[in-house]
CSV table of C-alpha atoms and ligand atoms in Angstrom, one decimal:
chain,number,residue,atom,x,y,z
E,1,MET,CA,92.6,102.0,101.7
E,2,ILE,CA,91.8,102.1,105.4
E,3,LEU,CA,93.3,105.0,107.2
E,4,ILE,CA,93.9,103.7,110.7
E,5,ASP,CA,92.7,106.3,113.0
E,6,GLY,CA,94.9,106.0,116.1
E,7,LYS,CA,93.3,109.1,117.7
E,8,LYS,CA,89.9,107.5,117.6
E,9,GLU,CA,91.2,104.1,118.8
E,10,ALA,CA,93.1,105.7,121.6
E,11,ALA,CA,90.0,107.7,122.7
E,12,SER,CA,88.0,104.6,122.8
E,13,LEU,CA,90.6,102.8,124.9
E,14,ARG,CA,90.8,105.7,127.2
E,15,GLU,CA,87.0,105.6,127.5
E,16,GLU,CA,87.1,101.9,128.5
E,17,LEU,CA,89.9,102.7,131.0
E,18,LYS,CA,88.0,105.6,132.5
E,19,LYS,CA,85.0,103.3,133.2
E,20,GLU,CA,87.3,100.6,134.7
E,21,VAL,CA,89.1,103.2,136.9
E,22,SER,CA,85.7,104.4,138.2
E,23,GLU,CA,84.6,100.8,139.0
E,24,LEU,CA,87.9,100.1,140.7
E,25,LYS,CA,87.5,103.3,142.8
E,26,ALA,CA,84.0,102.3,143.8
E,27,LYS,CA,85.2,98.8,144.8
E,28,TYR,CA,88.5,99.6,146.5
E,29,ASN,CA,88.2,103.3,147.3
E,30,LYS,CA,91.6,103.7,145.6
E,31,VAL,CA,92.7,104.7,142.1
E,32,PRO,CA,95.8,103.7,140.1
E,33,GLY,CA,98.7,106.1,140.3
E,34,LEU,CA,101.2,106.9,137.6
E,35,THR,CA,104.5,108.7,138.5
E,36,VAL,CA,106.7,110.0,135.7
E,37,ILE,CA,110.2,111.2,136.3
E,38,LEU,CA,111.4,113.8,133.8
E,39,ILE,CA,115.1,114.8,133.7
E,40,GLY,CA,116.3,117.8,131.8
E,41,ASP,CA,114.5,120.1,129.4
E,42,LEU,CA,114.4,118.3,126.0
E,43,THR,CA,111.4,119.7,124.2
E,44,PRO,CA,110.0,116.4,122.8
E,45,SER,CA,110.3,114.7,126.3
E,46,GLN,CA,108.5,117.6,127.9
E,47,ILE,CA,105.7,117.4,125.3
E,48,TYR,CA,105.3,113.6,125.7
E,49,VAL,CA,105.2,113.9,129.5
E,50,ARG,CA,102.7,116.7,129.4
E,51,ASN,CA,100.5,114.6,127.2
E,52,LYS,CA,100.9,111.6,129.4
E,53,GLU,CA,99.9,113.6,132.5
E,54,LYS,CA,96.9,115.1,130.8
E,55,SER,CA,95.6,111.7,129.5
E,56,ALA,CA,96.2,110.1,132.9
E,57,LYS,CA,94.1,112.7,134.7
E,58,GLU,CA,91.4,112.4,132.0
E,59,VAL,CA,90.9,108.7,132.8
E,60,GLY,CA,90.9,109.4,136.5
E,61,LEU,CA,94.4,108.2,137.5
E,62,ASN,CA,96.5,109.9,140.1
E,63,SER,CA,99.2,111.4,138.1
E,64,GLU,CA,102.4,113.0,139.3
E,65,VAL,CA,105.4,114.3,137.3
E,66,ILE,CA,108.7,114.8,139.2
E,67,LYS,CA,111.1,117.0,137.3
E,68,TYR,CA,114.9,117.2,137.8
E,69,PRO,CA,117.4,119.4,136.1
E,70,ASP,CA,119.9,117.9,133.6
E,71,SER,CA,122.6,118.1,136.2
E,72,VAL,CA,120.8,115.8,138.7
E,73,GLU,CA,123.0,113.1,140.2
E,74,GLU,CA,122.2,109.4,139.4
E,75,ILE,CA,121.9,108.6,143.1
E,76,THR,CA,119.1,111.1,143.5
E,77,ILE,CA,117.1,109.4,140.8
E,78,LEU,CA,117.8,105.9,142.2
E,79,ASN,CA,116.8,107.1,145.7
E,80,LYS,CA,113.6,108.6,144.4
E,81,ILE,CA,112.8,105.3,142.5
E,82,HIS,CA,113.4,103.3,145.7
E,83,GLU,CA,111.0,105.7,147.6
E,84,LEU,CA,108.3,105.3,144.8
E,85,ASN,CA,108.7,101.5,144.9
E,86,GLN,CA,107.7,101.6,148.5
E,87,ASP,CA,104.8,104.0,148.0
E,88,ASP,CA,101.4,102.1,147.8
E,89,THR,CA,99.7,105.0,146.1
E,90,VAL,CA,102.1,104.6,143.1
E,91,SER,CA,101.1,101.8,140.8
E,92,GLY,CA,103.4,102.6,137.9
E,93,ILE,CA,106.7,104.4,137.5
E,94,LEU,CA,108.0,105.7,134.2
E,95,VAL,CA,111.4,107.4,133.7
E,96,GLN,CA,111.2,109.4,130.5
E,97,LEU,CA,114.0,108.6,128.0
E,98,PRO,CA,116.5,109.6,126.8
E,99,LEU,CA,118.5,110.3,129.9
E,100,PRO,CA,121.5,112.7,130.3
E,101,LYS,CA,124.8,110.9,129.5
E,102,HIS,CA,126.0,110.7,133.1
E,103,ILE,CA,123.0,108.7,134.2
E,104,ASN,CA,123.1,104.9,133.6
E,105,LYS,CA,119.9,103.9,131.8
E,106,LYS,CA,120.3,100.2,132.7
E,107,LYS,CA,120.7,101.0,136.4
E,108,VAL,CA,117.7,103.3,136.4
E,109,ILE,CA,115.4,100.8,134.6
E,110,GLU,CA,116.6,98.0,136.9
E,111,ALA,CA,115.8,100.0,140.0
E,112,ILE,CA,112.1,100.1,139.2
E,113,LEU,CA,110.2,97.2,140.7
E,114,PRO,CA,109.1,95.0,137.8
E,115,GLN,CA,105.5,95.1,139.2
E,116,LYS,CA,105.6,98.9,138.7
E,117,ASP,CA,107.4,99.0,135.4
E,118,VAL,CA,104.7,100.4,133.2
E,119,ASP,CA,107.2,100.7,130.3
E,120,GLY,CA,107.9,97.0,130.3
E,121,PHE,CA,111.7,97.8,130.0
E,122,HIS,CA,112.8,95.9,133.2
E,123,PRO,CA,114.7,92.7,132.3
E,124,VAL,CA,112.2,90.6,134.3
E,125,ASN,CA,109.4,91.9,132.1
E,126,VAL,CA,111.4,91.6,128.9
E,127,GLY,CA,112.2,88.0,129.9
E,128,ASN,CA,108.6,87.2,130.8
E,129,LEU,CA,107.4,88.6,127.5
E,130,SER,CA,109.9,86.6,125.5
E,131,SER,CA,109.0,83.4,127.4
E,132,GLY,CA,105.3,84.0,126.8
E,133,TYR,CA,104.5,84.7,130.5
E,134,ASP,CA,102.4,87.5,131.9
E,135,SER,CA,104.4,90.8,131.8
E,136,SER,CA,104.2,94.5,131.3
E,137,VAL,CA,104.4,95.1,127.5
E,138,PRO,CA,106.1,98.2,126.2
E,139,CYS,CA,103.5,100.8,125.2
E,140,THR,CA,104.5,101.5,121.6
E,141,PRO,CA,104.4,97.9,120.3
E,142,LEU,CA,101.3,97.2,122.4
E,143,GLY,CA,99.6,100.2,120.7
E,144,CYS,CA,100.8,98.9,117.2
E,145,TYR,CA,99.5,95.4,118.1
E,146,LEU,CA,96.1,96.7,119.1
E,147,LEU,CA,95.8,98.7,115.9
E,148,ILE,CA,96.8,95.6,113.8
E,149,LYS,CA,94.3,93.4,115.6
E,150,LYS,CA,91.6,95.9,115.0
E,151,ILE,CA,92.1,95.6,111.2
E,152,GLU,CA,92.9,91.8,111.2
E,153,PRO,CA,91.7,89.9,114.3
E,154,ASN,CA,93.2,86.6,113.0
E,155,LEU,CA,96.9,86.9,112.5
E,156,ASN,CA,97.5,83.1,112.2
E,157,GLY,CA,100.2,82.4,109.7
E,158,LYS,CA,100.6,86.0,108.5
E,159,LYS,CA,104.0,87.2,107.5
E,160,ALA,CA,105.1,90.2,109.6
E,161,VAL,CA,108.1,92.2,108.6
E,162,LEU,CA,109.5,94.5,111.3
E,163,VAL,CA,111.8,97.3,110.2
E,164,GLY,CA,113.8,98.2,113.2
E,165,ARG,CA,115.2,96.0,116.1
E,166,SER,CA,115.0,98.4,119.1
E,167,ASN,CA,114.2,97.3,122.6
E,168,LEU,CA,111.5,100.0,122.6
E,169,ASN,CA,109.6,98.5,119.6
E,170,GLY,CA,111.1,95.9,117.2
E,171,LYS,CA,112.1,93.3,119.8
E,172,PRO,CA,108.9,93.3,121.9
E,173,MET,CA,106.8,93.6,118.8
E,174,THR,CA,108.3,90.3,117.6
E,175,GLN,CA,107.1,88.6,120.8
E,176,LEU,CA,103.6,89.9,120.5
E,177,LEU,CA,103.3,88.8,116.8
E,178,LEU,CA,104.9,85.4,117.5
E,179,LYS,CA,102.3,84.8,120.1
E,180,GLU,CA,99.7,85.4,117.4
E,181,ASN,CA,101.3,82.8,115.2
E,182,CYS,CA,102.8,85.2,112.7
E,183,THR,CA,106.0,84.4,110.9
E,184,VAL,CA,108.2,87.3,111.9
E,185,THR,CA,111.2,88.7,110.0
E,186,ILE,CA,113.2,91.3,111.9
E,187,THR,CA,115.0,93.7,109.6
E,188,HIS,CA,117.0,96.9,110.3
E,189,SER,CA,119.1,99.6,108.8
E,190,LYS,CA,121.9,97.2,107.8
E,191,THR,CA,119.6,94.6,106.2
E,192,LYS,CA,120.6,93.8,102.6
E,193,ASP,CA,117.8,94.4,100.1
E,194,LEU,CA,115.3,95.6,102.6
E,195,LYS,CA,112.8,96.1,99.8
E,196,ASN,CA,112.8,92.4,99.0
E,197,GLU,CA,112.0,91.6,102.7
E,198,CYS,CA,109.2,94.2,103.0
E,199,VAL,CA,107.4,93.1,99.8
E,200,LYS,CA,106.8,89.7,101.5
E,201,GLY,CA,105.0,91.2,104.5
E,202,ASP,CA,101.3,90.9,105.1
E,203,ILE,CA,102.1,93.3,108.0
E,204,ILE,CA,104.9,95.8,108.0
E,205,VAL,CA,105.9,97.7,111.2
E,206,ALA,CA,108.4,100.5,110.4
E,207,ALA,CA,110.3,101.8,113.4
E,208,VAL,CA,113.8,102.6,112.2
E,209,GLY,CA,113.9,106.4,112.3
E,210,ILE,CA,114.6,107.0,108.6
E,211,PRO,CA,112.2,109.5,107.0
E,212,GLU,CA,109.9,108.0,104.3
E,213,LEU,CA,112.1,104.9,103.9
E,214,ILE,CA,109.3,102.5,102.9
E,215,LYS,CA,108.2,103.2,99.4
E,216,GLY,CA,105.0,102.3,97.5
E,217,ASP,CA,106.6,99.4,95.6
E,218,TRP,CA,108.1,97.9,98.8
E,219,VAL,CA,104.6,97.1,100.0
E,220,LYS,CA,102.4,94.2,98.9
E,221,LYS,CA,98.9,94.9,97.9
E,222,ASP,CA,96.6,94.4,100.9
E,223,ALA,CA,99.4,94.7,103.5
E,224,ILE,CA,98.7,96.4,106.8
E,225,VAL,CA,101.4,99.1,107.4
E,226,ILE,CA,102.1,100.6,110.8
E,227,ASP,CA,104.4,103.6,110.9
E,228,VAL,CA,106.1,104.2,114.2
E,229,GLY,CA,108.5,106.8,112.9
E,230,ILE,CA,108.5,110.4,114.0
E,231,ASN,CA,111.1,112.3,112.0
E,232,LYS,CA,111.7,116.0,111.8
E,233,THR,CA,112.4,117.1,108.3
E,234,GLU,CA,112.2,120.4,106.4
E,235,LYS,CA,108.8,119.3,105.3
E,236,GLY,CA,107.7,118.9,108.9
E,237,ILE,CA,107.2,115.7,110.9
E,238,VAL,CA,107.1,112.6,108.7
E,239,GLY,CA,107.1,108.9,109.5
E,240,ASP,CA,109.3,106.0,108.2
E,241,VAL,CA,106.8,105.3,105.5
E,242,ASP,CA,106.3,107.3,102.4
E,243,PHE,CA,102.6,108.0,103.1
E,244,ARG,CA,101.6,109.3,99.7
E,245,GLU,CA,103.1,106.3,97.8
E,246,VAL,CA,102.2,103.6,100.3
E,247,SER,CA,98.6,104.7,100.7
E,248,LYS,CA,98.1,103.7,97.1
E,249,HIS,CA,99.2,100.1,97.8
E,250,ALA,CA,98.4,99.1,101.3
E,251,LYS,CA,95.1,97.8,102.6
E,252,ALA,CA,95.5,99.8,105.8
E,253,LEU,CA,98.0,102.4,106.9
E,254,THR,CA,98.6,104.6,110.0
E,255,PRO,CA,99.2,108.3,109.5
E,256,VAL,CA,101.9,110.3,111.2
E,257,PRO,CA,100.8,112.1,113.4
E,258,GLY,CA,97.6,110.6,114.6
E,259,GLY,CA,98.4,106.9,114.2
E,260,VAL,CA,100.7,105.1,116.7
E,261,GLY,CA,101.5,108.1,118.9
E,262,PRO,CA,98.1,108.5,120.7
E,263,MET,CA,97.9,104.7,121.1
E,264,THR,CA,101.2,104.6,122.9
E,265,ILE,CA,99.9,107.0,125.6
E,266,ALA,CA,96.6,105.2,126.0
E,267,CYS,CA,98.6,101.9,126.4
E,268,LEU,CA,100.7,103.5,129.2
E,269,LEU,CA,97.4,104.2,131.0
E,270,LYS,CA,96.3,100.6,130.3
E,271,ASN,CA,99.6,99.3,131.8
E,272,THR,CA,99.2,101.5,134.9
E,273,VAL,CA,95.7,100.1,135.4
E,274,GLU,CA,97.0,96.5,134.9
E,275,CYS,CA,99.8,97.1,137.5
E,276,PHE,CA,97.2,98.5,140.0
E,277,LYS,CA,94.9,95.5,139.5
E,278,LYS,CA,97.8,93.0,140.1
E,279,SER,CA,98.8,94.9,143.3
E,280,ILE,CA,95.4,94.6,145.0
P,301,LIG,N1,110.9,108.1,125.3
P,301,LIG,C1,110.3,107.9,124.1
P,301,LIG,N2,109.5,106.8,124.1
P,301,LIG,C2,109.5,106.4,125.4
P,301,LIG,C3,108.8,105.4,126.1
P,301,LIG,O1,108.0,104.6,125.6
P,301,LIG,N3,109.1,105.3,127.4
P,301,LIG,C4,110.0,106.1,128.1
P,301,LIG,N4,110.2,105.9,129.4
P,301,LIG,N5,110.6,107.0,127.4
P,301,LIG,C5,110.4,107.2,126.1
């Protein structure tokens, strides 16, 4: 079985980006800038944002984190986004989710200029992606996609089974795989006989948030299995895939941690560089 090393792939993507950023700097005397807005003090969000900032600096981006308390008013966030939209030194804007309940997520996402939407969450980007046009692509599915392509460059006619239908992963993943001529089945927590769907997959992407849901006998021999899950359990952090069992069946599998996670952050940096290049 191939253990897909997301850490290594992410490091190699960051290395490429670092080189590109230094070439852009030499050519334009400017570097891409990423601004992250972090609201509240949720520990996982703080850890993600710290990692994003560290990685952004490592590849030579201008990186800024703007922090607000949980009690911040929605209008303050919207005004800040409008200000960042106008700021030429800011190539990409990311508002870390989840947001406090009194802040309207849709309004916040729609306030970001689509050209600066490094998350690919703005409806214009979602629409462009689903129509097959150029767009920002959400970082997690983009990371999954790059890992799959590394194992299997030709996805023509492959059967992909997505477990989870979120806007963050399942839906955009569908578009990426359709573009590669996969036959895509989207399943979720309410799908009847999920096992029967999964066993048909040449590729399985699990992003449903149920610890170790995907068992060994749910996976066809030689399938590529991508585990997006990050679930806290008494055993520690586990994915949506039963790693011990599935590693005996699959051709290739991502570990948790060290699989999709590092790729997500590297893809955010990639999206920031892409936004910058389109802006000059
Ligand atoms: N929270 C968890 N994942 C993400 C992500 O990809 N983007 C944003 N903005 N927030 C998140």
